[in-house]
Each structure stands twice: as structure tokens, then as C-alpha cells.
Coordinates of C-alpha atoms and ligand atoms in Angstrom, one line a residue:
X1 CA 0.3 173.8 159.0
X2 CA -0.5 172.3 162.4
X3 CA 1.9 169.6 163.4
X4 CA -0.5 167.8 165.7
X5 CA -3.3 165.6 164.3
X6 CA -5.6 163.2 165.9
X7 CA -5.0 160.8 163.0
X8 CA -2.2 160.7 160.5
X9 CA -2.7 158.4 157.5
X10 CA 0.3 157.3 155.3
X11 CA -0.9 156.5 151.8
X12 CA -4.0 157.7 150.0
X13 CA -5.1 154.5 148.1
X14 CA -8.6 153.1 148.7
X15 CA -7.6 152.0 152.2
X16 CA -5.9 155.2 153.3
X17 CA -8.1 157.9 151.7
X18 CA -11.3 156.2 153.0
X19 CA -9.8 155.9 156.5
X20 CA -8.9 159.6 156.4
X21 CA -12.4 160.7 155.2
X22 CA -14.2 158.5 157.8
X23 CA -12.0 159.7 160.6
X24 CA -12.6 163.4 159.7
X25 CA -16.4 162.7 159.5
X26 CA -16.2 161.4 163.0
X27 CA -14.8 164.8 164.2
X28 CA -11.0 164.1 164.3
X29 CA -8.3 166.3 162.8
X30 CA -6.7 164.2 160.0
X31 CA -3.6 164.5 157.8
X32 CA -3.2 162.1 154.8
X33 CA 0.3 161.8 153.4
X34 CA 0.8 160.7 149.8
X35 CA 4.0 160.3 147.8
X36 CA 2.6 159.4 144.3
X37 CA 3.3 162.0 141.7
X38 CA 1.7 162.5 138.3
X39 CA 3.9 162.5 135.2
X40 CA 4.1 166.3 135.4
X41 CA 5.2 166.1 139.1
X42 CA 2.0 167.0 140.9
X43 CA 1.0 165.1 144.1
X44 CA -1.8 162.8 143.3
X45 CA -4.2 160.8 145.5
X46 CA -5.8 157.4 144.9
X47 CA -2.9 154.9 145.0
X48 CA -2.7 151.8 142.9
X49 CA -6.4 151.4 142.5
X50 CA -7.2 154.8 140.9
X51 CA -3.9 155.4 139.1
X52 CA -2.7 152.1 137.8
X53 CA -5.1 149.4 139.0
X54 CA -8.9 148.9 139.3
X55 CA -10.0 152.0 137.4
X56 CA -7.7 152.2 134.4
X57 CA -7.9 148.4 133.9
X58 CA -11.7 148.6 133.9
X59 CA -11.7 151.5 131.5
X60 CA -9.6 149.4 129.0
X61 CA -11.7 146.3 129.7
X62 CA -14.8 148.3 128.8
X63 CA -13.4 149.9 125.7
X64 CA -12.0 146.7 124.4
X65 CA -15.2 144.8 125.1
X66 CA -17.2 147.3 123.1
X67 CA -14.7 147.0 120.2
X68 CA -14.9 143.2 120.3
X69 CA -18.7 143.2 120.6
X70 CA -19.1 145.6 117.7
X71 CA -16.9 143.5 115.5
X72 CA -18.0 140.0 116.5
X73 CA -21.4 140.1 118.2
X74 CA -23.6 142.5 116.3
X75 CA -24.3 140.4 113.3
X76 CA -26.4 138.0 115.3
X77 CA -28.7 140.9 116.1
X78 CA -29.1 141.7 112.4
X79 CA -26.8 144.7 112.7
X80 CA -24.1 145.1 110.1
X81 CA -21.1 147.3 110.4
X82 CA -18.6 148.4 107.9
X83 CA -14.9 148.8 108.8
X84 CA -14.6 148.8 112.6
X85 CA -11.3 150.2 113.8
X86 CA -9.8 151.1 117.2
X87 CA -7.8 154.3 117.9
X88 CA -5.5 153.1 120.8
X89 CA -4.5 156.7 121.5
X90 CA -8.1 157.8 122.0
X91 CA -8.8 154.7 124.1
X92 CA -5.8 155.6 126.4
X93 CA -6.8 159.2 126.6
X94 CA -10.3 158.2 127.8
X95 CA -8.7 156.0 130.4
X96 CA -6.5 158.9 131.6
X97 CA -9.4 161.3 131.8
X98 CA -11.4 158.9 134.0
X99 CA -8.3 158.4 136.2
X100 CA -7.7 162.2 136.6
X101 CA -11.4 162.8 137.3
X102 CA -11.4 160.3 140.1
X103 CA -8.0 161.2 141.6
X104 CA -9.0 164.9 141.5
X105 CA -12.2 163.9 143.2
X106 CA -10.4 162.7 146.3
X107 CA -8.8 166.1 146.8
X108 CA -12.3 167.6 146.7
X109 CA -13.6 165.0 149.2
X110 CA -10.6 165.8 151.5
X111 CA -11.5 169.5 151.3
X112 CA -15.2 168.9 151.9
X113 CA -14.4 166.8 155.0
X114 CA -11.5 168.9 156.3
X115 CA -8.8 166.3 155.7
X116 CA -5.3 167.9 155.3
X117 CA -3.7 166.3 152.2
X118 CA 0.1 166.4 152.3
X119 CA 2.1 165.5 149.3
X120 CA 5.4 163.8 150.0
X121 CA 6.7 160.8 151.9
X122 CA 5.7 159.7 155.4
X123 CA 7.8 157.7 157.8
X124 CA 6.6 156.3 161.1
X125 CA 9.0 157.2 163.9
X126 CA 8.9 156.2 167.6
X127 CA 6.0 157.5 169.8
X128 CA 3.5 157.8 166.9
X129 CA 5.5 160.7 165.4
X130 CA 5.6 160.8 161.6
X131 CA 8.4 162.4 159.6
X132 CA 7.0 164.1 156.5
X133 CA 9.4 164.9 153.6
X134 CA 7.6 167.1 151.1
X135 CA 8.1 166.7 147.3
X136 CA 10.4 169.6 147.4
X137 CA 12.5 168.0 150.2
X138 CA 11.3 170.0 153.3
X139 CA 11.3 167.8 156.4
X140 CA 8.9 168.2 159.3
X141 CA 7.8 166.0 162.2
X142 CA 4.1 165.5 162.8
X143 CA 2.6 164.2 166.0
X144 CA -0.3 161.7 165.7
X145 CA -2.7 160.6 168.3
X146 CA -3.1 157.6 166.0
X147 CA -1.3 156.6 162.9
X148 CA -2.8 154.5 160.1
X149 CA -0.3 152.9 157.7
X150 CA -1.8 152.3 154.3
X151 CA 1.2 152.3 151.9
X152 CA -0.2 149.5 149.7
X153 CA 1.7 147.1 147.4
X154 CA 3.9 146.9 144.3
X155 CA 4.2 144.3 141.5
X156 CA 6.5 141.4 142.3
X157 CA 9.5 141.4 140.1
X158 CA 11.2 138.1 139.0
X159 CA 14.8 138.0 137.9
X160 CA 14.1 135.7 134.9
X161 CA 11.9 138.4 133.3
X162 CA 13.3 141.8 134.3
X163 CA 10.8 144.6 133.5
X164 CA 12.4 147.1 131.0
X165 CA 9.3 149.2 130.5
X166 CA 9.4 148.6 126.8
X167 CA 9.3 144.9 125.7
X168 CA 8.8 143.5 129.1
X169 CA 6.3 145.4 131.2
X170 CA 4.5 144.9 134.5
X171 CA 0.8 145.6 135.1
X172 CA 1.4 149.4 135.0
X173 CA 3.2 149.2 131.6
X174 CA 0.5 146.9 130.3
X175 CA -2.0 149.8 130.8
X176 CA 0.1 152.0 128.5
X177 CA 0.9 149.8 125.5
X178 CA 0.7 152.1 122.5
X179 CA 0.1 149.6 119.6
X180 CA -1.7 146.3 119.6
X181 CA 1.1 143.6 120.0
X182 CA 0.9 140.9 117.3
X183 CA 1.9 138.3 119.9
X184 CA 1.6 139.0 123.6
X185 CA 3.0 136.8 126.3
X186 CA 1.7 137.0 129.8
X187 CA 3.5 135.4 132.8
X188 CA 0.9 134.4 135.3
X189 CA -2.7 133.4 134.5
X190 CA -4.0 135.1 137.7
X191 CA -6.4 138.0 138.0
X192 CA -4.2 140.6 136.2
X193 CA -3.1 138.2 133.5
X194 CA -6.6 137.3 132.7
X195 CA -8.0 140.9 132.8
X196 CA -5.2 142.6 130.8
X197 CA -4.6 139.6 128.6
X198 CA -8.3 139.8 127.6
X199 CA -8.0 143.5 126.8
X200 CA -5.3 143.0 124.2
X201 CA -6.8 139.7 122.9
X202 CA -10.0 141.6 122.2
X203 CA -8.0 144.2 120.3
X204 CA -6.4 141.6 118.1
X205 CA -3.3 140.2 119.9
X206 CA -2.6 136.6 119.9
X207 CA -2.3 136.1 123.7
X208 CA -0.4 133.2 125.4
X209 CA -0.6 133.0 129.2
X210 CA 2.1 131.0 130.9
X211 CA 1.0 129.7 134.3
X212 CA 3.4 127.9 136.7
X213 CA 0.7 126.0 138.5
X214 CA -1.0 122.9 137.0
X215 CA -4.4 124.1 138.2
X216 CA -6.3 127.1 136.8
X217 CA -7.4 129.8 139.3
X218 CA -6.3 127.5 142.1
X219 CA -7.9 129.3 145.0
X220 CA -11.3 129.4 143.3
X221 CA -14.2 126.9 143.5
X222 CA -12.9 124.1 141.3
X223 CA -16.2 123.6 139.4
X224 CA -16.3 127.3 138.4
X225 CA -12.6 127.4 137.6
X226 CA -13.1 124.5 135.2
X227 CA -16.0 126.2 133.5
X228 CA -14.1 129.5 133.3
X229 CA -11.1 127.8 131.7
X230 CA -13.4 126.3 129.0
X231 CA -14.9 129.6 128.3
X232 CA -11.6 131.5 128.0
X233 CA -10.1 128.8 125.9
X234 CA -13.1 129.0 123.5
X235 CA -12.5 132.8 123.3
X236 CA -9.0 132.1 122.0
X237 CA -6.9 132.8 125.1
X238 CA -4.0 130.3 124.9
X239 CA -3.6 129.3 128.6
X240 CA -0.7 127.0 129.3
X241 CA -0.9 125.4 132.8
X242 CA 2.1 123.9 134.4
X243 CA 4.4 126.3 132.5
X244 CA 7.0 127.9 134.8
X245 CA 9.0 130.7 133.2
X246 CA 12.7 130.2 133.8
X247 CA 14.3 132.8 131.6
X248 CA 13.9 135.5 128.9
X249 CA 16.2 137.1 126.3
X250 CA 15.6 140.1 124.1
X251 CA 16.6 139.4 120.5
X252 CA 16.0 141.8 117.5
X253 CA 13.2 143.6 119.3
X254 CA 11.4 140.4 120.4
X255 CA 11.2 138.7 123.8
X256 CA 12.2 135.0 123.9
X257 CA 10.6 133.3 126.9
X258 CA 11.8 130.0 128.1
X259 CA 9.5 127.9 130.2
X260 CA 9.6 124.5 131.8
X261 CA 6.6 122.3 132.1
X262 CA 5.6 120.3 135.2
X263 CA 6.7 117.2 133.3
X264 CA 10.2 118.8 132.9
X265 CA 10.2 119.6 129.1
X266 CA 11.7 123.0 128.1
X267 CA 10.1 125.3 125.6
X268 CA 10.6 128.7 124.1
X269 CA 8.0 131.2 122.8
X270 CA 8.7 134.4 121.0
X271 CA 6.5 137.5 121.7
X272 CA 6.6 141.2 120.7
X273 CA 5.5 142.2 124.2
X274 CA 5.6 140.4 127.6
X275 CA 3.5 141.3 130.6
X276 CA 4.8 140.0 134.0
X277 CA 2.0 139.7 136.5
X278 CA 3.0 137.1 139.1
X279 CA 1.5 138.8 142.2
X280 CA 2.1 141.8 144.4
X281 CA 4.0 142.5 147.6
X282 CA 3.5 144.9 150.4
X283 CA 5.2 148.3 149.9
X284 CA 7.2 149.0 153.0
X285 CA 10.3 150.7 151.7
X286 CA 11.2 153.6 154.1
X287 CA 7.8 153.4 155.7
X288 CA 9.0 153.1 159.3
X289 CA 12.1 153.7 161.4
X290 CA 13.9 150.9 163.2
X291 CA 12.8 152.2 166.6
X292 CA 9.1 152.6 165.5
X293 CA 8.3 149.3 167.0
X294 CA 7.0 147.9 163.7
X295 CA 8.4 144.7 162.3
X296 CA 7.5 142.8 159.2
X297 CA 6.5 139.1 159.2
X298 CA 8.0 136.4 157.0
X299 CA 5.8 137.4 154.0
X300 CA 6.9 141.0 154.2
X301 CA 3.6 142.3 155.5
X302 CA 2.9 144.2 158.7
X303 CA 1.3 141.8 161.2
X304 CA -2.1 143.0 162.5
X305 CA -5.0 141.5 164.4
X306 CA -8.6 141.3 163.2
X307 CA -9.0 145.0 164.0
X308 CA -5.9 146.0 162.0
X309 CA -4.0 147.0 165.2
X310 CA -0.2 146.5 164.9
X311 CA 1.8 145.6 168.0
X312 CA 2.4 149.3 168.6
X313 CA -0.6 150.9 170.5
X314 CA -2.3 153.5 168.4
X315 CA -0.6 152.4 165.2
X316 CA -2.8 150.5 162.6
X317 CA -2.1 149.1 159.2
X318 CA -4.7 148.5 156.5
X319 CA -5.1 147.4 152.9
X320 CA -2.6 145.6 150.7
X321 CA 0.0 146.1 153.4
X322 CA -1.5 143.5 155.6
X323 CA -2.8 139.9 155.4
X324 CA -5.9 139.0 153.4
X325 CA -6.8 139.5 149.8
X326 CA -5.3 142.4 148.0
X327 CA -8.6 144.0 147.0
X328 CA -9.6 147.7 147.1
X329 CA -12.9 147.2 148.9
X330 CA -11.2 145.0 151.6
X331 CA -8.8 147.8 152.2
X332 CA -11.5 150.5 152.2
X333 CA -13.6 148.6 154.7
X334 CA -10.6 148.1 156.9
X335 CA -10.0 151.9 156.7
X336 CA -13.6 152.6 157.9
X337 CA -13.3 150.0 160.7
X338 CA -10.1 151.5 162.0
X339 CA -11.4 155.1 161.9
X340 CA -14.5 154.1 163.7
X341 CA -12.6 152.1 166.4
X342 CA -10.3 155.1 166.9
X343 CA -13.5 157.2 167.5
X344 CA -14.6 154.7 170.1
X345 CA -17.1 152.7 168.1
X346 CA -17.1 148.9 168.1
X347 CA -16.8 148.4 164.3
X348 CA -15.9 145.0 162.9
X349 CA -15.2 143.7 159.4
X350 CA -16.7 140.4 158.3
X351 CA -13.7 138.9 156.5
X352 CA -15.7 135.8 155.6
X353 CA -17.9 137.8 153.2
X354 CA -15.5 139.7 150.9
X355 CA -16.5 139.4 147.3
X356 CA -13.8 138.7 144.7
X357 CA -14.3 139.4 141.0
X358 CA -12.3 139.0 137.8
X359 CA -13.6 141.6 135.4
X360 CA -13.2 139.6 132.2
X361 CA -16.2 138.8 129.9
X362 CA -17.9 136.9 131.2
X363 CA -17.0 138.0 134.8
X364 CA -15.9 135.5 137.4
X365 CA -17.1 136.3 140.9
X366 CA -17.3 134.6 144.3
X367 CA -18.1 135.2 147.9
X368 CA -17.8 132.9 150.9
X369 CA -16.5 129.4 150.9
X370 CA -15.7 127.2 147.9
X371 CA -17.2 123.7 147.7
X372 CA -13.7 122.4 148.5
X373 CA -13.4 124.5 151.7
X374 CA -16.9 123.4 152.9
X375 CA -16.1 119.8 152.2
X376 CA -12.8 120.1 154.1
X377 CA -14.6 121.7 157.0
X378 CA -16.7 118.5 157.4
X379 CA -20.0 120.5 157.3
X380 CA -22.7 118.6 155.3
X381 CA -23.8 120.7 152.4
X382 CA -26.0 121.0 149.4
X383 CA -25.2 122.6 146.1
X384 CA -27.5 124.3 143.6
X385 CA -26.4 125.4 140.1
X386 CA -28.1 127.1 137.3
X387 CA -26.7 127.7 133.8
X388 CA -27.0 131.1 132.0
X389 CA -28.0 129.1 128.9
X390 CA -31.4 128.5 130.6
X391 CA -31.9 132.2 131.4
X392 CA -34.3 134.0 129.1
X393 CA -32.5 137.3 129.7
X394 CA -29.1 135.9 129.0
X395 CA -30.5 134.3 125.8
X396 CA -32.0 137.6 124.7
X397 CA -28.7 139.3 125.2
X398 CA -26.8 136.5 123.4
X399 CA -24.7 136.1 126.5
X400 CA -25.2 132.6 127.7
X401 CA -21.8 131.3 128.8
X402 CA -21.4 130.3 132.5
X403 CA -23.3 129.3 135.5
X404 CA -24.3 130.2 139.1
X405 CA -23.4 127.9 142.0
X406 CA -24.7 128.3 145.5
X407 CA -23.5 126.2 148.4
X408 CA -25.6 125.9 151.6
X409 CA -25.3 124.1 154.9
X410 CA -27.4 120.9 154.6
X411 CA -28.7 121.1 158.2
X412 CA -29.5 124.8 158.6
X413 CA -29.7 125.7 154.8
X414 CA -27.6 128.8 155.6
X415 CA -25.8 130.0 152.4
X416 CA -22.1 129.4 152.8
X417 CA -20.8 130.5 149.4
X418 CA -21.7 131.6 145.9
X419 CA -19.5 131.3 142.8
X420 CA -20.4 132.6 139.4
X421 CA -18.9 132.8 135.9
X422 CA -21.3 134.6 133.6
X423 CA -22.6 138.0 132.5
X424 CA -22.8 140.6 135.3
X425 CA -21.4 138.0 137.8
X426 CA -19.9 140.9 139.9
X427 CA -23.3 142.4 140.5
X428 CA -25.1 139.1 140.9
X429 CA -22.7 137.8 143.6
X430 CA -23.2 141.0 145.5
X431 CA -26.9 140.1 146.0
X432 CA -25.8 136.8 147.6
X433 CA -23.2 138.7 149.7
X434 CA -26.0 140.8 151.1
X435 CA -28.1 137.7 151.8
X436 CA -25.2 136.1 153.5
X437 CA -24.6 139.2 155.7
X438 CA -28.1 138.7 157.0
X439 CA -27.6 135.0 157.6
X440 CA -30.0 134.0 154.8
X441 CA -30.8 130.5 153.9
X442 CA -31.1 129.3 150.3
X443 CA -34.9 129.0 151.0
X444 CA -34.9 132.8 151.9
X445 CA -33.4 133.5 148.5
X446 CA -35.7 131.1 146.9
X447 CA -38.8 132.8 148.5
X448 CA -37.6 136.3 147.4
X449 CA -39.4 137.6 144.3
X450 CA -37.0 138.4 141.5
X451 CA -38.0 140.6 138.5
X452 CA -38.4 138.9 135.2
X453 CA -36.6 138.8 132.8
X454 CA -33.4 139.5 134.7
X455 CA -30.0 137.9 135.0
X456 CA -30.7 137.9 138.7
X457 CA -33.2 135.1 138.1
X458 CA -30.2 132.8 137.7
X459 CA -29.3 133.4 141.4
X460 CA -33.0 132.7 142.3
X461 CA -33.0 129.4 140.4
X462 CA -29.6 128.3 141.8
X463 CA -30.9 129.0 145.3
X464 CA -34.0 126.9 144.5
X465 CA -31.9 124.2 143.1
X466 CA -30.0 123.8 146.4
X467 CA -33.1 121.9 147.7
X468 CA -34.1 120.4 144.3
X469 CA -36.8 123.0 143.6
X470 CA -35.5 124.8 140.5
X471 CA -38.3 125.5 138.0
X472 CA -36.4 126.2 134.8
X473 CA -34.1 123.1 134.8
X474 CA -34.3 119.5 135.7
X475 CA -33.4 119.1 139.4
X476 CA -30.9 116.5 140.4
X477 CA -32.7 113.7 142.3
X478 CA -31.7 113.6 145.9
X479 CA -31.2 110.2 147.4
Ligands
LIG501 P1 -2.5 151.4 147.3 O1 -3.7 151.6 146.4 O2 -1.3 150.7 146.7 O3 -2.1 152.8 147.8 C1 -1.0 153.0 148.7 C2 -0.6 154.4 148.5 O4 0.4 154.7 149.5 C3 0.1 154.7 147.2 O5 -0.5 155.8 146.6 C4 1.5 155.0 147.5 O6 2.1 156.0 146.7 C5 1.4 155.5 148.9 N1 2.6 155.4 149.7 C6 3.4 154.3 149.9 N2 4.4 154.5 150.8 C7 4.3 155.8 151.2 C8 5.0 156.6 152.1 N3 6.0 156.2 152.7 N4 4.6 157.9 152.2 C9 3.5 158.4 151.6 N5 2.8 157.6 150.7 C10 3.1 156.4 150.5 N6 -8.7 145.5 143.4 C11 -10.1 145.4 143.4 O7 -10.7 145.3 144.4 N7 -10.8 145.4 142.2 C12 -10.1 145.5 141.0 O8 -10.8 145.5 140.0 C13 -8.7 145.6 141.0 N8 -8.1 145.7 139.8 C14 -6.7 145.9 139.8 C15 -6.0 146.0 138.6 C16 -4.7 146.1 138.6 C17 -4.0 146.2 137.3 C18 -3.9 146.2 139.8 C19 -2.4 146.3 139.8 C20 -4.6 146.0 141.0 C21 -6.0 145.9 141.1 N9 -6.7 145.7 142.2 C22 -8.1 145.6 142.2 C23 -6.0 145.8 143.6 C24 -6.2 147.1 144.2 O9 -5.6 148.1 143.3 C25 -5.4 147.2 145.5 O10 -5.9 146.1 146.4 C26 -5.7 148.5 146.3 O11 -5.2 149.6 145.5 C27 -5.0 148.5 147.6 O12 -5.3 149.7 148.3 P2 -4.3 150.3 149.4 O13 -4.9 151.6 149.7 O14 -3.9 149.3 150.4 O15 -2.9 150.5 148.6
LIG502 P1 -2.1 136.5 141.1 O1 -1.6 135.9 142.4 O2 -3.6 136.6 140.9 O3 -1.6 135.6 139.9 C1 -0.2 135.4 139.7 C2 0.0 134.1 139.0 O4 1.4 134.0 138.5 C3 -0.2 132.9 139.9 O5 -1.2 132.1 139.4 C4 1.2 132.2 139.9 O6 1.1 130.8 140.0 C5 1.8 132.7 138.6 N1 3.3 132.7 138.6 C6 4.2 133.1 139.5 N2 5.4 132.9 139.1 C7 5.4 132.4 137.8 C8 6.4 132.0 136.8 N3 7.7 132.1 137.0 N4 5.9 131.5 135.7 C9 4.6 131.4 135.4 N5 3.6 131.7 136.3 C10 4.0 132.2 137.5 O7 -1.4 137.9 141.0 P2 -1.7 139.1 139.9 O8 -2.5 138.6 138.8 O9 -0.3 139.7 139.7 O10 -2.5 140.1 140.8 C11 -2.0 140.6 142.0 C12 -3.1 140.9 142.9 O11 -3.8 142.1 142.5 C13 -4.2 139.9 143.0 O12 -3.9 138.9 143.8 C14 -5.4 140.7 143.4 O13 -5.4 140.7 144.8 C15 -5.1 142.1 142.9 N6 -6.0 142.3 141.7 C16 -7.3 142.2 141.8 C17 -8.1 142.4 140.7 C18 -9.6 142.3 140.9 O14 -10.1 142.3 142.0 N7 -10.3 142.2 139.8 C19 -7.6 142.8 139.5 C20 -6.2 142.8 139.4 C21 -5.4 142.6 140.5

């Protein structure tokens, strides 16, 4: 093994492995160090996203959605089914198969691009040297022309609900529950709570989400958050806002959860399983030596500029380890940007246009500014909305909950944001993200021909509605 590389990447999650591949494509010699091990002890790439995040959660969301649809939604189409049952073991095995197919695929991509995959722990030393400790304990020192830190994040633990891996689990444990809990508690009605809470609710659990804040999805566009809360409540998710968990006890195989409301009253709920998902924190344990020049900020992340450069020349940090939303695609694009900049290109990342999706059903998706942000900025704006209930395609699919909302600058008509709760919201919002990247106005979207009948027509109509020109709904009179 050569001990000199143009680029050394620590971490092979979506930020690290993408950076490694792109750097190799640009002609550099690249090593990517990964400490993750499979249950049977093999080194495994892909990080949180592929192993215990985006991919396994989406596999379970899709399986549980099919089960729920088959049970509850087919009769309206005239389809009758006899006993519908779910084999949790088979569902989990399918999830594992998808995970191993994708994690294995990264190894193949490394091979195809000439990236050296190293399995063990990386630690940044002074002068861009990296100490590599292999899984069998052999230590070597690698010299990097450039080093990219991409060690990701871990679930936040809270002392009042210590994860025991059995009755109280974090997001990773929640992907491995073996039987459908009768009563499932979830601390935190954020992205993970809603996605994984939905999985088990669809499979038959009574799900209660305890959320400390009084506001639901507080960083989202408020109109869309309100609509989303209505839809999830109608689905049977018991979402309690202003409910801060203050303690838990295990009694007779059950979890007793104490929470305090914003008004100050104390309550206890009893569950047979509890998921703790109260956010994630940067994973920096053992990542750098004291004399490496790297220091953490007050949030525990590695400070970087817009180009993901740390304060140490030639050392970069990307993904969940640094500021910004903890999203796989944000990390991947940072990885590409850094690799290209190391190669001398002038790559940039447009942080203002990073889509955000909650993969429930219906999906909740957004890009750009919320109405509240635009209002606060003082820019005059117009809003166009369109309900899925007025979409022929949504009606044909019996999937009419939700709406599209587009916000545009009142002077230039440039699209500033799009927020959707509804079927295929993730894919619909991406259309607007592309439009925004090209600086489109709502009129540009309105002049674009959309196929009929598609869910995309809701985006078209919302864009037309911005200036009071929607065809398939009554437009608000402008004064
Ligand atoms: P990670 O994916 O965490 O990878 C970091 C890697 O670095 C890990 O493999 C770790 O083992 C390795 N590492 C750490 N320290 C060292 C070291 N010292 N030496 C060697 N290796 C090291 N995001 C989305 O965009 N869409 C989703 O649908 C989505 N769903 C999610 C669902 C769940 C349940 C969870 C938990 C997260 C989800 N996320 C989703 C978030 C997403 O997984 C993260 O934003 C993403 O994985 C971050 O990528 P990363 O490369 O920065 O870090
Ligand atoms: P989150 O920040 O989305 O939600 C955590 C929630 O827990 C917050 O609303 C917070 O107010 C609440 N909370 C904190 N302490 C509490 C307490 N004591 N009692 C009750 N509520 C409490 O975090 P998450 O759901 O853990 O997800 C972590 C991150 O992972 C997300 O921010 C996101 O970046 C990423 N993720 C993304 C996706 C996706 O893109 N679809 C999916 C899953 C995770």
C-alpha cells in the first residue's frame, strides 16, 4: 500500500464516498478510510445513509405503505382482499438485502474509479498526515496532499431516556424492531419520528409522538406544517405538541414515560417500545489530534467556510460534520464541490436551493424560503397554492390530501420557495428546484407545458395561481 495520496477521505458516507469518487475521476490518487463494520465484522461503506438511515428507512416506509394500502385503500377501487398479513422477518430481510446491495456497490465503484478503500479508523494528525488503524489493530501513517473529513453524525442521547437497545431504542434500533409494538412511543416529532412512527403505525401500532415544542415542524413553512399536522392526525398519529419528556422508567417490560406540558402539567404514558429521535450531533470522537489545528465550535461541529475549508490549509470537512441541514444530498454535493476545488476547478454549492423531504405518505417537501422567511426579509411577495383535491390525477389515484404552495418575488416574479405536502411531493419539489436554479419566474413555470393528467400539473397550477391565473380553481382576487 502506498502511504502517499493526493487526497485522503475519512468516512465513506454519502459525503465521503462521493468526494473520493469525484477526486479519483479528476485524476487524483485517493484513499477513503471507513471504520463501520457489518455484524459479521467486515468493513462496510456507505455510512449512516446506506446502513441505518435514508435507505433502510425508505425500504420500511415502502413495505409498510404497501401493506397499509392493501389493507385499507383497495376496496375503493373495487378490489377485495382476504386476510392480509405482514411477515416482519421478511420485510426486514428485504431491507437488509437492499442495504447490502448498495453498500457493496460502493466497493465496486471504488474499484472502478481506482479509489483505495481502507477499513479501520482514521485520525487527522498535524501536517495533513493521517493515522490509520486497521480493524485488526495495525497502525500506519498516511501522507495526504489534501484531507477531507467526512465522519458524519450520531443520534443525540438524552439522560431521561437512555437507549437500552431493547425497550428504548434510537433510530438504528427502530429499524430492527422484530414484532409490531402494540403501543409505540416516540420522543421527538421531527423527521425521524414522523417517518419511523408512520412505519409502525401502518403496521398496526398505536403511535404517540411527544414533541417538546408547541409548534409542529417549526422550521417549515407554517401553512404547509398546519396542513401536514391535520393530515397526520387524520391518519391516526397521536402528535402531542408542547410535551417535553422529563423521565422514563422500565416496569414489567414496559416503558413509562413522564412528560411535562408547556402549561406545566405532568403526565405519564406507558408504551411497550420507545423510540428516541431528538436530533443528531456531529461524530468527532478520535477524529483529529490536538495538534492537528482543528477545533470544534460551540455546537460541536467543525467550522468551515462556504467552500468547506477548515482553518487548516488543505483540510476540508463535509456532510453532517459541518453546519447546514443533515441531509445526504447536501453532504454529497459538498463532497463533489471540495473534490473539484482541490482539482483546481471553481465549483460552488447553492445552499439556498437544497430540497428537504419527509418521506411519509403523503410526502412533505420544500425548497427555498418559507413564507415566514420571505416576509421577514421585507421582500414583497405573492403566493400561489393548489390543492391535490383539484387534481384529476390525484383523484384517479384516490390520493388527494395536501397542497402545493409557491412563493414568488412580487416585483421580479422570481420563484423564492416551494412547499408541498402531497403525493410524490419529493419529486414535484425537485421540478421547482431546477426552475429556481435557472432563476425562473412563476410565469416561466406557468408557460411550461405540463403533461396531462399528471401530479405535476399541481405545480403548474400553483405557479399560475401566484399571479391569479390558475385555471382549475377560483383565484384569489388581488386588490
Ligand atoms: P455519515 O453517513 O454518518 O457517514 C460517516 C461515516 O464516517 C460513517 O460510516 C462512519 O463510520 C465513518 N467514520 C466516522 N469517524 C471515522 C473515523 N475516525 N475513521 C473512519 N471512519 C469514520 N438524509 C436524507 O437526505 N434523506 C433521507 O431520507 C434521510 N433519511 C434518514 C433516515 C434516518 C433514520 C437517519 C438516521 C438519517 C437520515 N438521513 C437522511 C440523514 C443522512 O443519513 C445523513 O445526512 C447522511 O448520512 C450524512 O452523510 P455523511 O457522509 O456526512 O455522514
Ligand atoms: P429533528 O431535529 O428533525 O427532530 C427532533 C425533535 O425532537 C425536535 O422537534 C425537538 O424539538 C424534539 N425534542 C428534543 N428533545 C425533546 C424532549 N426531551 N421531549 C420531546 N421532544 C424533544 O431530529 P431527528 O428526527 O432526530 O432527525 C435528525 C436529522 O436527521 C434530521 O434533522 C435530518 O437532518 C436527518 N434526517 C433526514 C431525513 C430526511 O431527509 N427524510 C430523515 C431522517 C433524518
